[in-house]
Short mmCIF file of C-alpha atoms and ligand atoms in Angstrom, two decimals:
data_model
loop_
_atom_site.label_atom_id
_atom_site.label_comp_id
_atom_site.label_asym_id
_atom_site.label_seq_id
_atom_site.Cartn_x
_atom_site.Cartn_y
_atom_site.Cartn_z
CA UNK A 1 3.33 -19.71 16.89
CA UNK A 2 6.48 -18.35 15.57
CA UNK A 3 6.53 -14.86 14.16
CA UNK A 4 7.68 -13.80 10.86
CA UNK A 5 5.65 -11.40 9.32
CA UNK A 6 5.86 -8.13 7.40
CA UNK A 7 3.38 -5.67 8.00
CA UNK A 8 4.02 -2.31 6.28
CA UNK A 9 0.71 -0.13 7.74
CA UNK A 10 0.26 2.84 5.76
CA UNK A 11 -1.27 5.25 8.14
CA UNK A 12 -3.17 8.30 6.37
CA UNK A 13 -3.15 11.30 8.39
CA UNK A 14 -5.61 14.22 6.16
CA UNK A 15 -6.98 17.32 6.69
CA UNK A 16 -10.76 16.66 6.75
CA UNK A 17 -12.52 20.00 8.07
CA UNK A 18 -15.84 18.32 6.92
CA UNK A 19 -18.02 17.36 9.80
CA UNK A 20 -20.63 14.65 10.11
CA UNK A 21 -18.87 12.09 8.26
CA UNK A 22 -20.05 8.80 9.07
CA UNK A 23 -18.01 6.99 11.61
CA UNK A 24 -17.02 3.51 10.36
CA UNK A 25 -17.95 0.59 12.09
CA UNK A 26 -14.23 -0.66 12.97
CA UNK A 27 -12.92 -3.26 14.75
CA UNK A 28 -12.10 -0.94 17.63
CA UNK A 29 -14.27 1.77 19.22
CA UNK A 30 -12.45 1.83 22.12
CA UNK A 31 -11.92 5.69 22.27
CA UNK A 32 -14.60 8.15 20.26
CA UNK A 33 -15.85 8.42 17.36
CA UNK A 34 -16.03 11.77 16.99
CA UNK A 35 -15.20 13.45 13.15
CA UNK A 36 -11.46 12.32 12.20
CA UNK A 37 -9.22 15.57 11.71
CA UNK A 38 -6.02 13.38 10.68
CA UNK A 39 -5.71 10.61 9.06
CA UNK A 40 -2.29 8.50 7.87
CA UNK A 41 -1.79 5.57 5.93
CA UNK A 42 1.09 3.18 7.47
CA UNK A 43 2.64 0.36 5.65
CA UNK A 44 4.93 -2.18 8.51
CA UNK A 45 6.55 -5.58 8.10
CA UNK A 46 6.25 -8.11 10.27
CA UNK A 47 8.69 -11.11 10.50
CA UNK A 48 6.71 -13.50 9.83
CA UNK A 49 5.46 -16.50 7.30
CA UNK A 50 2.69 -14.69 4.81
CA UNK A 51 -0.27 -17.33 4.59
CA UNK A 52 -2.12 -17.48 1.52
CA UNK A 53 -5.37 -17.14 3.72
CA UNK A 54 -4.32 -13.43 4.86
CA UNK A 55 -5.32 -12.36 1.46
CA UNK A 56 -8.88 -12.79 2.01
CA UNK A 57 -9.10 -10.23 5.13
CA UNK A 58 -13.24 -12.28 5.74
CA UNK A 59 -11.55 -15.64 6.68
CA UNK A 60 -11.30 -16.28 10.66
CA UNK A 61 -7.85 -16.86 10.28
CA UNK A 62 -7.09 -13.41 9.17
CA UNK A 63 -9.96 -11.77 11.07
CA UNK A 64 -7.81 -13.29 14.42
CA UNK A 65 -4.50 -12.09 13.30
CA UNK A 66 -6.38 -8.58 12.33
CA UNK A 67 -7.81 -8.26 15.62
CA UNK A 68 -4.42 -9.23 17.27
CA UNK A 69 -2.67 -6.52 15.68
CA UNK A 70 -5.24 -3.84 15.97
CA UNK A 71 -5.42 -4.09 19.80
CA UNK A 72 -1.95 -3.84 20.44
CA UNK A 73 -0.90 -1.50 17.98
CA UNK A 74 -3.99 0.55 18.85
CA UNK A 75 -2.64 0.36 22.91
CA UNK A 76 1.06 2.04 21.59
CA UNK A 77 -1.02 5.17 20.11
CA UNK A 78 -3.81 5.56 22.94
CA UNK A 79 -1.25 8.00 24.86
CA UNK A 80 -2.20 10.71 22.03
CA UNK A 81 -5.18 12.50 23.85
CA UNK A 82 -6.52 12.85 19.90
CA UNK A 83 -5.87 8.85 18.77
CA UNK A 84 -9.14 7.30 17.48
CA UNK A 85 -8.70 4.16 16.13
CA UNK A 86 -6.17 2.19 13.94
CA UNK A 87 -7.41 0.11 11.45
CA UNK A 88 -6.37 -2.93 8.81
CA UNK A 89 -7.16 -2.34 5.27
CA UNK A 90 -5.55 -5.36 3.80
CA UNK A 91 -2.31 -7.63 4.33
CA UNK A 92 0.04 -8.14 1.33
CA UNK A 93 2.69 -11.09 1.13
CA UNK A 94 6.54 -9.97 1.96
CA UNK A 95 6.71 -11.65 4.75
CA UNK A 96 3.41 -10.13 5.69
CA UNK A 97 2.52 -6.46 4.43
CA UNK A 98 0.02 -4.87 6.68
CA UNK A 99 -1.86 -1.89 5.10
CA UNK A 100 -3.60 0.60 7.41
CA UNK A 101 -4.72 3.69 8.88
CA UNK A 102 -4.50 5.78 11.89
CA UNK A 103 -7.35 8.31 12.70
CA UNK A 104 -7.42 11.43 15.06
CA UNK A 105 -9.58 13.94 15.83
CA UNK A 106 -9.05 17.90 16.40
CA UNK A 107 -8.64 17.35 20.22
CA UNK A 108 -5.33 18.44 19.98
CA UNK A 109 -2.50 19.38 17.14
CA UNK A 110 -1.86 16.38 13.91
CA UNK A 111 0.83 14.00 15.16
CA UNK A 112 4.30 14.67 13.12
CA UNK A 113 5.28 11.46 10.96
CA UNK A 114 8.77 11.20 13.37
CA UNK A 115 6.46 10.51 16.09
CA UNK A 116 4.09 8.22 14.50
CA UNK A 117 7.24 6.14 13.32
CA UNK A 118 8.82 5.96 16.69
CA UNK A 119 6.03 5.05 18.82
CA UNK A 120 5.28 2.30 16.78
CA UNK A 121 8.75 1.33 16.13
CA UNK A 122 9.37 1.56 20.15
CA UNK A 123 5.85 -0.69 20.68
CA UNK A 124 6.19 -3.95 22.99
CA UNK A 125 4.78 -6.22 20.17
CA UNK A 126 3.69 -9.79 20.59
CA UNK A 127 5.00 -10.13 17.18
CA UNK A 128 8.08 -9.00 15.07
CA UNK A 129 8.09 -5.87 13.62
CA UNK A 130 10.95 -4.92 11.11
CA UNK A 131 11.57 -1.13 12.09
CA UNK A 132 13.65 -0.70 9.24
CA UNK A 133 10.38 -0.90 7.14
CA UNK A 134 7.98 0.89 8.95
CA UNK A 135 6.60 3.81 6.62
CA UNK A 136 4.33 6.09 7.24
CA UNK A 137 2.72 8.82 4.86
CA UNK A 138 0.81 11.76 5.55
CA UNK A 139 -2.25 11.96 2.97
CA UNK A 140 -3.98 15.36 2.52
CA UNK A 141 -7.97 14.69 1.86
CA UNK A 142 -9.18 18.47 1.05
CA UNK A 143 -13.42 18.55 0.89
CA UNK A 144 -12.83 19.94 -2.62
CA UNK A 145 -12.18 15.85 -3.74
CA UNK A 146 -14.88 13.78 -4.26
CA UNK A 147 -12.80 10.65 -4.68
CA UNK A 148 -9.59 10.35 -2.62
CA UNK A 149 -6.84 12.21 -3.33
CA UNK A 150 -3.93 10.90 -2.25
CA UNK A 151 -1.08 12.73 -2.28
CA UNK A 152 1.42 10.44 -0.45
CA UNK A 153 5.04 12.41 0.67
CA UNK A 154 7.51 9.90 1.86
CA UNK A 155 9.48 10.79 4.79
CA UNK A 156 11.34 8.31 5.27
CA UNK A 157 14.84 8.87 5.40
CA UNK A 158 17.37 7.63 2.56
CA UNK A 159 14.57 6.70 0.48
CA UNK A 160 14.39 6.82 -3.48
CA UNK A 161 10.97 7.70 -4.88
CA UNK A 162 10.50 7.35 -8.87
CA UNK A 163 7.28 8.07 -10.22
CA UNK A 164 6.07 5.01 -12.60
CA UNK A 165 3.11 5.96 -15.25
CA UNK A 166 2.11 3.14 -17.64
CA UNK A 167 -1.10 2.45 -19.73
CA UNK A 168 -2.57 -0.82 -19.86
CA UNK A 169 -5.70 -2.66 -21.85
CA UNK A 170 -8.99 -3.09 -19.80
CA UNK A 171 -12.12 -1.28 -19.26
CA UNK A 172 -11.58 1.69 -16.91
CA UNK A 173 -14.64 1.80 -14.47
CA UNK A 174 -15.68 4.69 -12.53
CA UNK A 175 -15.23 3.00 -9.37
CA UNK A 176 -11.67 2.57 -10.01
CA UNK A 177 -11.23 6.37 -9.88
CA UNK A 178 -12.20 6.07 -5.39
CA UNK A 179 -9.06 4.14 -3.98
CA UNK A 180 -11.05 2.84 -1.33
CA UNK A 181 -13.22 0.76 -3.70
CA UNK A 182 -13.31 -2.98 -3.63
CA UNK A 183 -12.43 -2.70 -7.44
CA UNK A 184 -9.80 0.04 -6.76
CA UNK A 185 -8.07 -2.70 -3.97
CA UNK A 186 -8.27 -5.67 -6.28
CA UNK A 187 -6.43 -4.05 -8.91
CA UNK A 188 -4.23 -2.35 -6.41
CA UNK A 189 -3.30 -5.48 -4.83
CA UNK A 190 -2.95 -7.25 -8.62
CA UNK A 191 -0.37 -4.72 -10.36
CA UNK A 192 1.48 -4.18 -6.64
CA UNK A 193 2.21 -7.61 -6.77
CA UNK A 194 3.04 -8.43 -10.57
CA UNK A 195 5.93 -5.48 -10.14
CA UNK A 196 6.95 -7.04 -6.94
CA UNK A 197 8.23 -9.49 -8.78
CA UNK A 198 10.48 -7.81 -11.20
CA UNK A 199 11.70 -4.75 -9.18
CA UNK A 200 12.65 -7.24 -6.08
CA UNK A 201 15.15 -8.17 -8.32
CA UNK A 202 16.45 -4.81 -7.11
CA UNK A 203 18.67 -5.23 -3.83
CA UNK A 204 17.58 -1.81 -2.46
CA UNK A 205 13.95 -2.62 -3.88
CA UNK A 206 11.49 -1.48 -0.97
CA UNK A 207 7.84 -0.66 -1.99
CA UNK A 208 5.16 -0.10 -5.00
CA UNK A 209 2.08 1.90 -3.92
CA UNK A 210 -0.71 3.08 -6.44
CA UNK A 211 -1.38 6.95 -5.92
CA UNK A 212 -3.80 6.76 -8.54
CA UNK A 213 -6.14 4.72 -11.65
CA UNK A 214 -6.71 6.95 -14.97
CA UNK A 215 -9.05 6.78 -17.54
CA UNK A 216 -7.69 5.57 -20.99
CA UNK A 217 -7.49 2.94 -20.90
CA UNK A 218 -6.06 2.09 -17.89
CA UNK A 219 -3.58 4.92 -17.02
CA UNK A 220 -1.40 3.80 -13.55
CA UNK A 221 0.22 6.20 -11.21
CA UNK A 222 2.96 4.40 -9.23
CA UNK A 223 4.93 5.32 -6.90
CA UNK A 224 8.25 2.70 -6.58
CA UNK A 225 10.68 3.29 -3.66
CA UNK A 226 14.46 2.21 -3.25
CA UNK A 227 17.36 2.45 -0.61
CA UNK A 228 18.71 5.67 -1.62
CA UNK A 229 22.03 4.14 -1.26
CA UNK A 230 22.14 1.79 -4.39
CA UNK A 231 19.10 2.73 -5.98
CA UNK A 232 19.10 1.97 -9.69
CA UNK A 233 18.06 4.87 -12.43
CA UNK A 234 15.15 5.30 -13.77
CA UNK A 235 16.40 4.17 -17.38
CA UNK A 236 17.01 1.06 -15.38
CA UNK A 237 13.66 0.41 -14.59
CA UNK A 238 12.10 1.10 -17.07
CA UNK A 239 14.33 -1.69 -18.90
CA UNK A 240 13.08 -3.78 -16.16
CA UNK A 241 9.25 -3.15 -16.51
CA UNK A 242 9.04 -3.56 -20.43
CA UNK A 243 11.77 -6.64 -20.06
CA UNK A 244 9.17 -7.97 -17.20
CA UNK A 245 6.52 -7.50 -19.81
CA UNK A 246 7.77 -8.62 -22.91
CA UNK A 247 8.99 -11.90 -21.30
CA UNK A 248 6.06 -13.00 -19.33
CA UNK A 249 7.34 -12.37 -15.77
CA UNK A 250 4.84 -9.30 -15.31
CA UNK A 251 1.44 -10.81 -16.63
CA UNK A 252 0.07 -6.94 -17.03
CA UNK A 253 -1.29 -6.25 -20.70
CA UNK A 254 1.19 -3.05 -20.71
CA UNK A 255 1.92 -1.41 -23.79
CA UNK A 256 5.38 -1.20 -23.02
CA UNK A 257 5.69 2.47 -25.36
CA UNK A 258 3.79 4.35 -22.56
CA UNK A 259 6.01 3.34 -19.70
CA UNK A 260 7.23 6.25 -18.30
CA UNK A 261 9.72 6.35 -15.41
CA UNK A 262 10.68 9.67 -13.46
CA UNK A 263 13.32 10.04 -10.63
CA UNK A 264 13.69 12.82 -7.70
CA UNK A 265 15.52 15.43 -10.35
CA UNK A 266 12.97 14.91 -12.98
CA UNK A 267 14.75 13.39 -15.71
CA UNK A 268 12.08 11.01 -17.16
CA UNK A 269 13.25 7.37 -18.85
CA UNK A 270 10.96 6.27 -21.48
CA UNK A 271 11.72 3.05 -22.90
CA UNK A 272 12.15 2.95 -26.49
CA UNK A 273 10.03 1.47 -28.63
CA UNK A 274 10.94 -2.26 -29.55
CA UNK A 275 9.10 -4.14 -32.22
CA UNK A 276 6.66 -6.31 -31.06
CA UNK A 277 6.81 -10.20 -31.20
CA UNK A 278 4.80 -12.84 -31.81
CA UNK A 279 5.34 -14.19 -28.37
CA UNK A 280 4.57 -10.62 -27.01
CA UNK A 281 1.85 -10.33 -28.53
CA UNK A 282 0.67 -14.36 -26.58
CA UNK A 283 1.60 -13.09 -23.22
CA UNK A 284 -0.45 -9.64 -23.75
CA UNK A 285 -3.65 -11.81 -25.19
CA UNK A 286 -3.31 -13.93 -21.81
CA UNK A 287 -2.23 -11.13 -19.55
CA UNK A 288 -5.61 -9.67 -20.84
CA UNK A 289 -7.38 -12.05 -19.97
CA UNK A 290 -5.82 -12.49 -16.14
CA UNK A 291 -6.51 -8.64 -15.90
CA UNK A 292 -10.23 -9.28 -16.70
CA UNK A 293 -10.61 -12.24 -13.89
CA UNK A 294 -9.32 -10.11 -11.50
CA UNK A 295 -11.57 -7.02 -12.52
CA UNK A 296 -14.61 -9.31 -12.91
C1 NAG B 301 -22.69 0.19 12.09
O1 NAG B 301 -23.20 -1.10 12.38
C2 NAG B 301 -24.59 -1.09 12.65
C3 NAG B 301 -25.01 -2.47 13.09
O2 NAG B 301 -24.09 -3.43 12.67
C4 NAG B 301 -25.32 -0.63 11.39
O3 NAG B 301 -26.71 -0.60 11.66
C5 NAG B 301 -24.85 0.76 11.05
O4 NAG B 301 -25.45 1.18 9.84
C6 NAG B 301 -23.35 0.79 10.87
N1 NAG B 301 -22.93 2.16 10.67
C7 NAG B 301 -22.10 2.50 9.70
C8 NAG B 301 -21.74 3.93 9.60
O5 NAG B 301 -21.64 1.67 8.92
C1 NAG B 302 -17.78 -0.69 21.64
O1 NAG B 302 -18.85 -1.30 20.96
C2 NAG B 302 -19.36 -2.43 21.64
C3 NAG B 302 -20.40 -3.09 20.75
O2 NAG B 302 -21.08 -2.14 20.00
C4 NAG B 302 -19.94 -1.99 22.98
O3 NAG B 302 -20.43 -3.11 23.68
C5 NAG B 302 -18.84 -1.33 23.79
O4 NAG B 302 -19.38 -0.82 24.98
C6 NAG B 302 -18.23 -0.20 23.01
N1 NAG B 302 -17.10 0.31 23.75
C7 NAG B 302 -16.95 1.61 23.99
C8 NAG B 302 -15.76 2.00 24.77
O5 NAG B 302 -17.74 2.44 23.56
C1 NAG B 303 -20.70 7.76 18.39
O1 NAG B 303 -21.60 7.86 17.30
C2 NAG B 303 -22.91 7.47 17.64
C3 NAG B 303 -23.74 7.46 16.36
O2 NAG B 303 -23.39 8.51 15.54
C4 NAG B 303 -23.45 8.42 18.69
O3 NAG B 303 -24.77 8.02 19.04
C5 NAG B 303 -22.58 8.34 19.92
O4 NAG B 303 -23.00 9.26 20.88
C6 NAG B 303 -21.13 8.65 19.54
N1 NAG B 303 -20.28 8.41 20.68
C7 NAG B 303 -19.37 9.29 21.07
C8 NAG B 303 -18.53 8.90 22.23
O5 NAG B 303 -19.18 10.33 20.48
C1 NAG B 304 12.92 -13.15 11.28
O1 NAG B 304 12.58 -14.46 11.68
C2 NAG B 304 13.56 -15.41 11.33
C3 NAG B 304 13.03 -16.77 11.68
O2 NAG B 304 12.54 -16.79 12.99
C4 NAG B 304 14.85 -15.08 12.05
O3 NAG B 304 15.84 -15.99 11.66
C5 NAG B 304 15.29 -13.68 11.67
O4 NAG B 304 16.43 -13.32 12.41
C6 NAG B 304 14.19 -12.69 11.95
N1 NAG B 304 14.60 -11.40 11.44
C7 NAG B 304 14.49 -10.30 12.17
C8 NAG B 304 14.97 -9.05 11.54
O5 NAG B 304 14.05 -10.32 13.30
C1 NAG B 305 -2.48 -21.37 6.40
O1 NAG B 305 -3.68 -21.35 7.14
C2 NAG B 305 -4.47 -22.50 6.94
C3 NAG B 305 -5.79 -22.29 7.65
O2 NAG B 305 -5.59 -22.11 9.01
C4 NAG B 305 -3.73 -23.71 7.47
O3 NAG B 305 -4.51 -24.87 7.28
C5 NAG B 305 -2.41 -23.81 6.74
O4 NAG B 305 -1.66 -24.86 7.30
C6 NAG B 305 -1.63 -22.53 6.84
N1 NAG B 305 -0.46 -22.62 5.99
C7 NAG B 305 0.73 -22.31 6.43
C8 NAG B 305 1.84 -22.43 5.43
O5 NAG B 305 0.92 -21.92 7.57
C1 NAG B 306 -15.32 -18.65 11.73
O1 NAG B 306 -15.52 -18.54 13.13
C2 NAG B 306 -16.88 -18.50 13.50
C3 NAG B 306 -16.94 -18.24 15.00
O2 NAG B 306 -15.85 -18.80 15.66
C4 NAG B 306 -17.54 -19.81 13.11
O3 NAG B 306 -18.89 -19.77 13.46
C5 NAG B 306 -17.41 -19.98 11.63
O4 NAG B 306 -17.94 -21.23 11.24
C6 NAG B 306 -15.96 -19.91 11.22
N1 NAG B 306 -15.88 -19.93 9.78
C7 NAG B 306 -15.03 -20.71 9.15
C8 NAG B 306 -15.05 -20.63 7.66
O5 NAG B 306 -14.25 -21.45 9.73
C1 NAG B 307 5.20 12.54 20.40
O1 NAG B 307 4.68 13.85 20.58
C2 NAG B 307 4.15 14.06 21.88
C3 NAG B 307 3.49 15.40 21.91
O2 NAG B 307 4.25 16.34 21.25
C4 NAG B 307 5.28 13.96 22.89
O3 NAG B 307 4.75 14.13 24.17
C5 NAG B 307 5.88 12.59 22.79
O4 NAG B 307 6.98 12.51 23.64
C6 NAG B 307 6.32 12.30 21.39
N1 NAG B 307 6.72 10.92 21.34
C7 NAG B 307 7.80 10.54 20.71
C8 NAG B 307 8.06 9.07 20.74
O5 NAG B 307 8.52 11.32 20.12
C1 NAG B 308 6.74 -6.35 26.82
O1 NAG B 308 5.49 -6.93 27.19
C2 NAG B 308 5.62 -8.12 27.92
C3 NAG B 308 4.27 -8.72 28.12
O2 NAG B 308 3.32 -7.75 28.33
C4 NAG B 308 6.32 -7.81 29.26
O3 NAG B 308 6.49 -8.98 29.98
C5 NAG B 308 7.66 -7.18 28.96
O4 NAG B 308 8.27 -6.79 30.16
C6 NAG B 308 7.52 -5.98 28.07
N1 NAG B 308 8.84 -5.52 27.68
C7 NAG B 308 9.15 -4.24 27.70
C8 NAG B 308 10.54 -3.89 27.27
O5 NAG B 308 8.37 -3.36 28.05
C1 NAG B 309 16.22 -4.27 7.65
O1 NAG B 309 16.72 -5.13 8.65
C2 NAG B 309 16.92 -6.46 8.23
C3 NAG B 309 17.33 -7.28 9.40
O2 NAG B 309 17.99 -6.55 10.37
C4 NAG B 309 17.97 -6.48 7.14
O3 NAG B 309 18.12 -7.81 6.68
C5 NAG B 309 17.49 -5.63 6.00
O4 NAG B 309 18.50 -5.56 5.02
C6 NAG B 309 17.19 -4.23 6.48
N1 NAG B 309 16.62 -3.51 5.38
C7 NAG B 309 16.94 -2.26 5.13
C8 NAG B 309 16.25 -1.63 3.99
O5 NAG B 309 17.75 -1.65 5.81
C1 NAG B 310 -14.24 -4.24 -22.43
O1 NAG B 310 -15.66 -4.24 -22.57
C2 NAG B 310 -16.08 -4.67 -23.85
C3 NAG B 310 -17.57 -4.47 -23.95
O2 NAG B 310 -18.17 -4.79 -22.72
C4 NAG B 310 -15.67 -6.13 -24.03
O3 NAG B 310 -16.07 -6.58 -25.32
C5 NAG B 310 -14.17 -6.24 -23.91
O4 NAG B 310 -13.76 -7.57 -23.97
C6 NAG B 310 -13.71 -5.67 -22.58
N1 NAG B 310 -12.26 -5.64 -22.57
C7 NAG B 310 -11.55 -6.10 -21.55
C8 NAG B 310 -10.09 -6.00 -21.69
O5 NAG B 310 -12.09 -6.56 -20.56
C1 NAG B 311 -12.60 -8.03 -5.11
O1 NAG B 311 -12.12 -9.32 -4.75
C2 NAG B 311 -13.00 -10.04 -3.91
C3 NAG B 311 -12.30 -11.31 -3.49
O2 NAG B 311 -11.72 -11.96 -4.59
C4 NAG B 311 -14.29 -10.31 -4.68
O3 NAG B 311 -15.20 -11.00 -3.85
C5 NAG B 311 -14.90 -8.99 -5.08
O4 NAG B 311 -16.05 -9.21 -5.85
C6 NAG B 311 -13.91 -8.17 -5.87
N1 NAG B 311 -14.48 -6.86 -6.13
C7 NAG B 311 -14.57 -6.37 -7.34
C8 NAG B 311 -15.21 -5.05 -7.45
O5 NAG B 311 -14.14 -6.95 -8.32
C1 NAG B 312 5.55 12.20 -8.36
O1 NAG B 312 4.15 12.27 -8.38
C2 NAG B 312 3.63 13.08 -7.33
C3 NAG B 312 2.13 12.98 -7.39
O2 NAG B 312 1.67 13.23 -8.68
C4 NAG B 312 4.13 14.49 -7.48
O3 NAG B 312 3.66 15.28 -6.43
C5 NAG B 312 5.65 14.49 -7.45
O4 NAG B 312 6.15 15.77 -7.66
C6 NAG B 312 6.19 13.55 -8.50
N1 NAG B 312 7.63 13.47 -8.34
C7 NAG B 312 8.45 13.59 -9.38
C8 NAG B 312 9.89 13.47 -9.08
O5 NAG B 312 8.04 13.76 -10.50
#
């Protein structure tokens, strides 16, 4: 089978001085399962073909590739005397986008990022990984939260980060508020990949993660990152976003007025207002309606 896949794992190392919390049944239980200390989301590419069937992380096909990866991935981190388990949350087309964590206990002091990156960049892989795109983000959890907070620091190096914050029609539900939720993914996985496809326009285009969903309707937190090197501004994209919208390319019911974009010095783009169309107003009524199939 040839390779080709893109697997960006988002590992989530937090800060959870809570004890007792139930320990997941996971694919692996190779080491312990005592209470997880750290915890890091990590996002990795693998080059390879993205099959439509990797979406749906219950078929066998995906359940076999998920396996795959999680044993030797979870064999490159076992040298850390505090490594519990690694796990797959979901894989995203790119080639292949793998989303997941990495656990540790408080056997010994949190793993630095650098580290993290480098031993899996270094692994001996029966598939392709693309080392340029491994990322990995440390996510503080404090016992304070009851959903998850993320609060996701990139660390990459030469990496643009603009904050994206746009309202959209559709009923906010509570569950949407917990990241982890099955409602929380579906919509994650939804708006990731609707501005996928106007920000890869974007040479230096890298990544779109969610931090958060708002109340109101539906308030987005995004997160979009860039090659520092030719990143575009953020009055760029948010031309891009409300272009995407108006013409049909991103089928999200945005109102285009709230689109806020803000780069690493602050200055915030908002695009300006731009009277509505007839033909805007078809793609928002059938946006809508693609929003609601996905949300059920
Ligand atoms: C783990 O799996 C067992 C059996 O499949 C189940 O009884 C148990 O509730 C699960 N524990 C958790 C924490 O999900
Ligand atoms: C992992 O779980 C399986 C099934 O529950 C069990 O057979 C196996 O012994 C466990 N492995 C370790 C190392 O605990
Ligand atoms: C893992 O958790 C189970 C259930 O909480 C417990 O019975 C078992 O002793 C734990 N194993 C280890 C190695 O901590
Ligand atoms: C990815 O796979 C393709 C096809 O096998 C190959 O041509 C390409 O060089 C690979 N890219 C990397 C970065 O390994
Ligand atoms: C995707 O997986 C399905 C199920 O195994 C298979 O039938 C299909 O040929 C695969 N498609 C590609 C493009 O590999
Ligand atoms: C998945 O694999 C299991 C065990 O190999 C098999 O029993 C089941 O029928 C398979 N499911 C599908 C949809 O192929
Ligand atoms: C990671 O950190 C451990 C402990 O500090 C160290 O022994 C190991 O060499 C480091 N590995 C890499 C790849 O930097
Ligand atoms: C990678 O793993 C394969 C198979 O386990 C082995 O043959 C090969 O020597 C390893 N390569 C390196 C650089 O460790
Ligand atoms: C990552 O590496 C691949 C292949 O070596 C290259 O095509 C791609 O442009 C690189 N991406 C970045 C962001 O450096
Ligand atoms: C929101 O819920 C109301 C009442 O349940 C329903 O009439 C409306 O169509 C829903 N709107 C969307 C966008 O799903
Ligand atoms: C999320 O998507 C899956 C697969 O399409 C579906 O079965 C599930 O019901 C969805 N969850 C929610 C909360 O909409
Ligand atoms: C982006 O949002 C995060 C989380 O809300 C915040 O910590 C960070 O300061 C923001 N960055 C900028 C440049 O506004």
């Amino acid at each position: 089978m040839e390779w080709r896949i893109i697997v960006p794992v988002l590992c989530l190392i937090g800060f959870l001085p809570v004890p007792g919390n139930a320990a997941d049944n996971s694919t692996t239980n190779s080491t312990t399962n005592s209470t997880t200390a750290f915890e890091f989301n990590i996002v990795f590419h693998i080059n390879d073909t993205f099959n439509e069937t990797y979406s749906n992380m219950a078929d066998n096909n995906t359940i076999t590739l998920k396996n795959k990866i999680i044993t030797e991935v979870s064999q490159v981190y076992t040298p850390l005397k505090n490594f519990q388990r690694f796990d797959i949350l979901q894989f995203r087309n790119g080639s292949i986008v793998v989303d997941g964590k990495l656990y540790f206990n408080s056997s010994d002091s949190k793993p630095s990022v650098a580290n993290l990156t480098q031993i899996l960049n270094n692994g001996n892989f029966t598939f392709k990984l693309l080392t340029n795109l491994t990322s990995i983000t440390e996510v503080t959890t404090t016992a304070a939260n009851t959903s998850t907070t993320t609060q996701a620091v990139t660390t990459s190096a030469g990496i643009a980060v603009y904050n994206l914050t746009f309202k959209m029609t559709g009923n906010f539900t509570n569950d949407l508020s917990n990241m982890s939720s099955s409602a929380a993914t579906n919509l994650t996985n939804f708006v990731v990949g609707q501005l996928d496809g106007v920000f890869k326009n974007f040479k230096s285009y890298k990544r779109t993660f969610i931090r958060q969903f708002r109340n109101g309707s539906i308030i987005v937190d995004a997160g979009v990152e860039f090659d520092k090197v030719s990143s575009p501004s953020a009055t760029e994209l948010a031309k891009a976003l409300a272009d995407g919208v108006r013409n049909g390319v991103v089928k999200l019911p945005i109102d285009t007025q709230t689109i806020q974009v803000t780069d690493s010095t602050g200055f915030t783009a908002n695009k300006s207002p731009v009277l509505a169309s007839m033909l805007t107003a078809l793609w928002m009524t059938l946006a809508s309606l693609l929003l609601s199939a996905v949300m059920h």
